[in-house]
PDB file of C-alpha atoms in Angstrom:
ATOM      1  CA  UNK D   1     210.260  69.887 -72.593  1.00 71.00           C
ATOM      2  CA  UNK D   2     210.633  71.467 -75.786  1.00 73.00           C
ATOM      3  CA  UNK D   3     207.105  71.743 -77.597  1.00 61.00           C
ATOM      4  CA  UNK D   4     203.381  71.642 -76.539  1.00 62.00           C
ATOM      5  CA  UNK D   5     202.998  67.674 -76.791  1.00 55.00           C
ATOM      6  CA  UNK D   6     205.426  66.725 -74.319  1.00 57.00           C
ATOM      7  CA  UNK D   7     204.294  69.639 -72.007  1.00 62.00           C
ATOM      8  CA  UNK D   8     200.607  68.145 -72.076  1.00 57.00           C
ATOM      9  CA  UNK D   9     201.927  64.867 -71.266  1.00 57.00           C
ATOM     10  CA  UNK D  10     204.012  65.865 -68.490  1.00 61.00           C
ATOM     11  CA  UNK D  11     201.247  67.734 -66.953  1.00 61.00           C
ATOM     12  CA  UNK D  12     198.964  64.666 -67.586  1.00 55.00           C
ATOM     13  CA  UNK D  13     202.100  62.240 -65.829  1.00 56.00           C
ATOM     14  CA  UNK D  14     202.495  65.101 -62.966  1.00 60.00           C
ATOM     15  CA  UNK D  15     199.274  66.322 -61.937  1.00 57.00           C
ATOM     16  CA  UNK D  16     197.437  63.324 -61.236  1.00 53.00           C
ATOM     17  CA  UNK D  17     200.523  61.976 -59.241  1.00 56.00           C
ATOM     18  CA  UNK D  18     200.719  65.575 -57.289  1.00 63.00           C
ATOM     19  CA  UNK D  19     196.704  65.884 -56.895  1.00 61.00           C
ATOM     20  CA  UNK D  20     196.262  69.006 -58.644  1.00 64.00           C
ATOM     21  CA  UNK D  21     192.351  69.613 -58.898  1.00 58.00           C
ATOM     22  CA  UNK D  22     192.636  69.937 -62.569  1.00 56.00           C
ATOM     23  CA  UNK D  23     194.387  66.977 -63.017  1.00 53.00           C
ATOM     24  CA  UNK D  24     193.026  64.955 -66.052  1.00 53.00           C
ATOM     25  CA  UNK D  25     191.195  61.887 -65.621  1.00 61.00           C
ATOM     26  CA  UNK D  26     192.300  58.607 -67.275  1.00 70.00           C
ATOM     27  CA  UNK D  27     190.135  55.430 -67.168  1.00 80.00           C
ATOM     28  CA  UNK D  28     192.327  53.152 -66.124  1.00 90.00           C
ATOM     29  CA  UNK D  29     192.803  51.637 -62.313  1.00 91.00           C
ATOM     30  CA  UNK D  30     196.202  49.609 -61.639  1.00 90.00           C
ATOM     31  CA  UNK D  31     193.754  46.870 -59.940  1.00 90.00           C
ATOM     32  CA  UNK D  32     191.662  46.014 -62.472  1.00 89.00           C
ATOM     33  CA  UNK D  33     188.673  45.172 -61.012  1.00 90.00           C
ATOM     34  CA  UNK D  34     188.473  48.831 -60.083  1.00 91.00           C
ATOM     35  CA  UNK D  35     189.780  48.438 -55.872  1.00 92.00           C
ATOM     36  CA  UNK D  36     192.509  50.387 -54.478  1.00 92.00           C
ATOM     37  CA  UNK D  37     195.791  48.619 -54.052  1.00 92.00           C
ATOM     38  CA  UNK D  38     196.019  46.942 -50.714  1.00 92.00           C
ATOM     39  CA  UNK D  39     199.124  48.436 -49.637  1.00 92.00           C
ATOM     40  CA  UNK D  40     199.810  51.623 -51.259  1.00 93.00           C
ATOM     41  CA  UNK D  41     203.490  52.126 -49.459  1.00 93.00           C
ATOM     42  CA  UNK D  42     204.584  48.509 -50.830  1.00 87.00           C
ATOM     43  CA  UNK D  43     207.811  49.459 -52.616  1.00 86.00           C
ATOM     44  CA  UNK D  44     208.418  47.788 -56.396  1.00 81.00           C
ATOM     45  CA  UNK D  45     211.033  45.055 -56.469  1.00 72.00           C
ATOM     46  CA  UNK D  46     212.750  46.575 -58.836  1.00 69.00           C
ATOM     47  CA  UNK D  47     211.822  50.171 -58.447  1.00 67.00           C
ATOM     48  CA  UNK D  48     214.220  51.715 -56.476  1.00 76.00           C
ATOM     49  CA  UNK D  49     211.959  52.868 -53.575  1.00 83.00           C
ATOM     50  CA  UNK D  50     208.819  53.799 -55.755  1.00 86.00           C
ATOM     51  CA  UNK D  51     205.656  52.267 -54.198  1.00 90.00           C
ATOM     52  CA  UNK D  52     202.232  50.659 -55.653  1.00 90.00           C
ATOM     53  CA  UNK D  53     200.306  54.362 -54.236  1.00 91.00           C
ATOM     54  CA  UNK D  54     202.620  55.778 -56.504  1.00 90.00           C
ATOM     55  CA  UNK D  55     202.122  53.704 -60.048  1.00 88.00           C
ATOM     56  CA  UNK D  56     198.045  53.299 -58.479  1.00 90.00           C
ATOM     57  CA  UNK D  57     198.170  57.305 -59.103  1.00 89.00           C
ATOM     58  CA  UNK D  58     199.845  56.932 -62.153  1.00 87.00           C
ATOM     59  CA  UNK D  59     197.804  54.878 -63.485  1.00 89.00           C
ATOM     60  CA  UNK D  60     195.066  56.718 -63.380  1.00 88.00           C
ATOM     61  CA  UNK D  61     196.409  59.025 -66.277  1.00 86.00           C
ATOM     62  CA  UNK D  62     196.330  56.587 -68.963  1.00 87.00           C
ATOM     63  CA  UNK D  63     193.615  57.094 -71.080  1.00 84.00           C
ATOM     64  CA  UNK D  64     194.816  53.907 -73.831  1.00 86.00           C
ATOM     65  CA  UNK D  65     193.406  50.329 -73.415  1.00 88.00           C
ATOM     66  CA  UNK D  66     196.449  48.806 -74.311  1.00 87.00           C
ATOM     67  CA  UNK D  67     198.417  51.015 -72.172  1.00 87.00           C
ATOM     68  CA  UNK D  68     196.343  50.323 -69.601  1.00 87.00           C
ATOM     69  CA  UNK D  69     196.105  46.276 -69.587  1.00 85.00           C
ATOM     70  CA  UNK D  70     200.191  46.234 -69.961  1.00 82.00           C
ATOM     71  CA  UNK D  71     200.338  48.122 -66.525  1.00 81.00           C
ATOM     72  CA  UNK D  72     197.566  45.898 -64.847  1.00 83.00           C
ATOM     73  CA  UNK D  73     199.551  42.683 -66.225  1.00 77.00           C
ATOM     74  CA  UNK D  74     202.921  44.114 -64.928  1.00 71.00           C
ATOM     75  CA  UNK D  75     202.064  45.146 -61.028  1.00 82.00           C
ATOM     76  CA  UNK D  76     198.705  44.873 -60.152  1.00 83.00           C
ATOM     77  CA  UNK D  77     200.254  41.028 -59.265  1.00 78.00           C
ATOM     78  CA  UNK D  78     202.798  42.705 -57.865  1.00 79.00           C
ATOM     79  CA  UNK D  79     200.715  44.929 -55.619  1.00 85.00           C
ATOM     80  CA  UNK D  80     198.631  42.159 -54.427  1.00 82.00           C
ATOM     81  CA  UNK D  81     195.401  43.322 -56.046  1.00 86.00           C
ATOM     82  CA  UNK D  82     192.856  40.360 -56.107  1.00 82.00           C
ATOM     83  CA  UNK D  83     191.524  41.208 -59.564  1.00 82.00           C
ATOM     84  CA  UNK D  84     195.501  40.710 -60.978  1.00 77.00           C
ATOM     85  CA  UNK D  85     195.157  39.068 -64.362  1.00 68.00           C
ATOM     86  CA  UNK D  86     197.415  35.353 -64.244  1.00 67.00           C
ATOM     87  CA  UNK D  87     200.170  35.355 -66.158  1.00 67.00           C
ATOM     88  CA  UNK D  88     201.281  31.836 -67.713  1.00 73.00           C
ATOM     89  CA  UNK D  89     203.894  31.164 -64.980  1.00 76.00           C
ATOM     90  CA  UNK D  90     203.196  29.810 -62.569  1.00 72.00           C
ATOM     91  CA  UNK D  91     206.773  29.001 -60.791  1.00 81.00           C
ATOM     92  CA  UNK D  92     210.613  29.748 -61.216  1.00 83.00           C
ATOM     93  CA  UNK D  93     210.639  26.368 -60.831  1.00 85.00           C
ATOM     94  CA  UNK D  94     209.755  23.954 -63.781  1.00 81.00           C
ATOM     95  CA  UNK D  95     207.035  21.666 -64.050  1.00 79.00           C
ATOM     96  CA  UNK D  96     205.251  24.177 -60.940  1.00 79.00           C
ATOM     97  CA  UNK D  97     207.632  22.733 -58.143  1.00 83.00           C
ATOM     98  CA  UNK D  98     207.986  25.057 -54.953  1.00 86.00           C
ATOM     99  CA  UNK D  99     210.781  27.265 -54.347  1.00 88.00           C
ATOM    100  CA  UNK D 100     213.799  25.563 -51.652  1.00 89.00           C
ATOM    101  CA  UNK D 101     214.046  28.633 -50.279  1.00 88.00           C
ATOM    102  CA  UNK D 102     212.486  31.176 -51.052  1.00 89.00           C
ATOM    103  CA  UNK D 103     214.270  33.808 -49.071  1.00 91.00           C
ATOM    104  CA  UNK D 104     217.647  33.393 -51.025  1.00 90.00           C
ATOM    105  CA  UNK D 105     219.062  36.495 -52.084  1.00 87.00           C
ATOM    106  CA  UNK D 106     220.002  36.509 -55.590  1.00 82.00           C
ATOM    107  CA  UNK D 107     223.476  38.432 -55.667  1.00 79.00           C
ATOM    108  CA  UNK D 108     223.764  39.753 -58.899  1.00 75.00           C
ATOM    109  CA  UNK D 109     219.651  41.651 -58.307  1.00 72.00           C
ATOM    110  CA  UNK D 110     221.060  43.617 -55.628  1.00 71.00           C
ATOM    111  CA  UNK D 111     219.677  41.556 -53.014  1.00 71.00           C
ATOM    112  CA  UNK D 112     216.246  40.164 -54.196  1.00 77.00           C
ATOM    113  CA  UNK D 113     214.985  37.069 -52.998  1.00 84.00           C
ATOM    114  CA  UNK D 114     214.108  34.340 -55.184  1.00 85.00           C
ATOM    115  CA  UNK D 115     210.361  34.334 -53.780  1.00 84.00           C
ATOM    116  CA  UNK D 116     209.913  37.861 -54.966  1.00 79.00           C
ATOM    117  CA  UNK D 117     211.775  37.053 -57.903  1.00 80.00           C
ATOM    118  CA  UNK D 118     208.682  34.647 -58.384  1.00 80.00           C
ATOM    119  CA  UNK D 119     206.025  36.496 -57.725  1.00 74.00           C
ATOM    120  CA  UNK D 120     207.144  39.678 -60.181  1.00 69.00           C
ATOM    121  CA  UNK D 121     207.011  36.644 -62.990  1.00 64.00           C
ATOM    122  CA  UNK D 122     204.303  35.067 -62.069  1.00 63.00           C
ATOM    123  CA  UNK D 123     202.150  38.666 -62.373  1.00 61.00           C
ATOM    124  CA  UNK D 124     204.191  39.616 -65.432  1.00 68.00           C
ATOM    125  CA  UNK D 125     205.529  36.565 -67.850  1.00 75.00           C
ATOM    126  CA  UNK D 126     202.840  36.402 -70.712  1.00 70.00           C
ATOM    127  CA  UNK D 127     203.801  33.271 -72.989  1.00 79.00           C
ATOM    128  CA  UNK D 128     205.649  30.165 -72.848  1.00 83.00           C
ATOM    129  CA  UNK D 129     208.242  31.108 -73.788  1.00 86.00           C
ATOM    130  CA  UNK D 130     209.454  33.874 -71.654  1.00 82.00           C
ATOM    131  CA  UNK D 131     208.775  31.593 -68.952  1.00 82.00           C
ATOM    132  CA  UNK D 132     211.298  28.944 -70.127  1.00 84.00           C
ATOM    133  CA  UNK D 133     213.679  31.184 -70.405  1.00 83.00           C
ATOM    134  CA  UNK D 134     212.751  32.726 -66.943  1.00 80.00           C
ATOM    135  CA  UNK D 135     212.826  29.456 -65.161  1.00 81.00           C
ATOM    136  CA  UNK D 136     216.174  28.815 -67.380  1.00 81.00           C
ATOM    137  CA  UNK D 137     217.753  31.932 -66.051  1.00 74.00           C
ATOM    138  CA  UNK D 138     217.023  31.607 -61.935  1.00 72.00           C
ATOM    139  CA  UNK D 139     216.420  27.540 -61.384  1.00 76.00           C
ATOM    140  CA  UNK D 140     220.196  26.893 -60.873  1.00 79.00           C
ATOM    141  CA  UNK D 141     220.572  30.239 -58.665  1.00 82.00           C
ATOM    142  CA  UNK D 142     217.616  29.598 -56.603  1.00 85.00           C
ATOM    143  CA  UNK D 143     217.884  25.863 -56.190  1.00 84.00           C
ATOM    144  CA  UNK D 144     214.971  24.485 -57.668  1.00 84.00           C
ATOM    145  CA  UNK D 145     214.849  20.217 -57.238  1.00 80.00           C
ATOM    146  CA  UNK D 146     214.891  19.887 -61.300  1.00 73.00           C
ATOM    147  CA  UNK D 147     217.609  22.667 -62.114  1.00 62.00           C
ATOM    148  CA  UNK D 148     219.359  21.077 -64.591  1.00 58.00           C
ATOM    149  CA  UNK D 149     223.225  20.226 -63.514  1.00 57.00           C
ATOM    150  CA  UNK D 150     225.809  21.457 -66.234  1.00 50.00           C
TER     151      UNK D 150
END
């Protein structure tokens, strides 16, 4: 940290996660209907160990709207909160068809299923397009009925 800027920030990022009294106050919830994550200990797919308590408390430092809507559309899906704005996709699979089996790991994601694959989307895939070229990207590794055969 070299200047008063990114000291402020870090103290903003580090206090509210460590529960210093003087922490500062964003407004912004991860859920965003306000309620606590369901399962704070739930770990991230993707996050290397680092659970929905942990971005729930860092989420309450951000102060900016926008800031604060792109972490609500990212995990509050993923951390099951009922409030969890709908992204636009709403399978791997095209045209909405169920997963085969969900429970396949996907080799090169270091052992993530397909269903979780899914579900991170589905909370985090904001336009059509993305989610074509999601769908394009797992359908043949996670089986989906209408993968297209090359």
């Amino acid at each position: 940290i070299t200047n008063e800027t990114e000291c402020a920030e870090a103290q903003m990022v580090g206090a509210g996660m460590c529960g210093c009294p003087s922490a500062p106050v964003g407004r912004c919830t991860l859920c965003p209907g306000g309620e606590s994550v369901p399962d704070p200990d739930f770990e991230i797919p993707f996050g290397e160990g680092i659970t929905c308590g942990f971005y729930e408390s860092f989420a309450s430092t951000i102060s900016n709207d926008t800031e604060c809507a792109e972490a609500q559309m990212g995990l509050a899906g993923i951390c099951g909160c009922t409030s969890a704005p709908v992204g636009v996709c709403s399978s791997l699979c095209p045209d909405g068809e169920d997963l085969p089996n969900p429970d396949l790991e996907i080799p090169i994601l270091d052992g993530l299923t397909c269903g979780v694959y899914e579900s991170t989307l589905m909370a985090s895939i904001t336009n059509e397009t993305e989610c074509a070229e999601a769908q394009m990207d797992g359908v043949g590794i996670c089986g989906c009925p209408s993968a297209p055969v090359g």
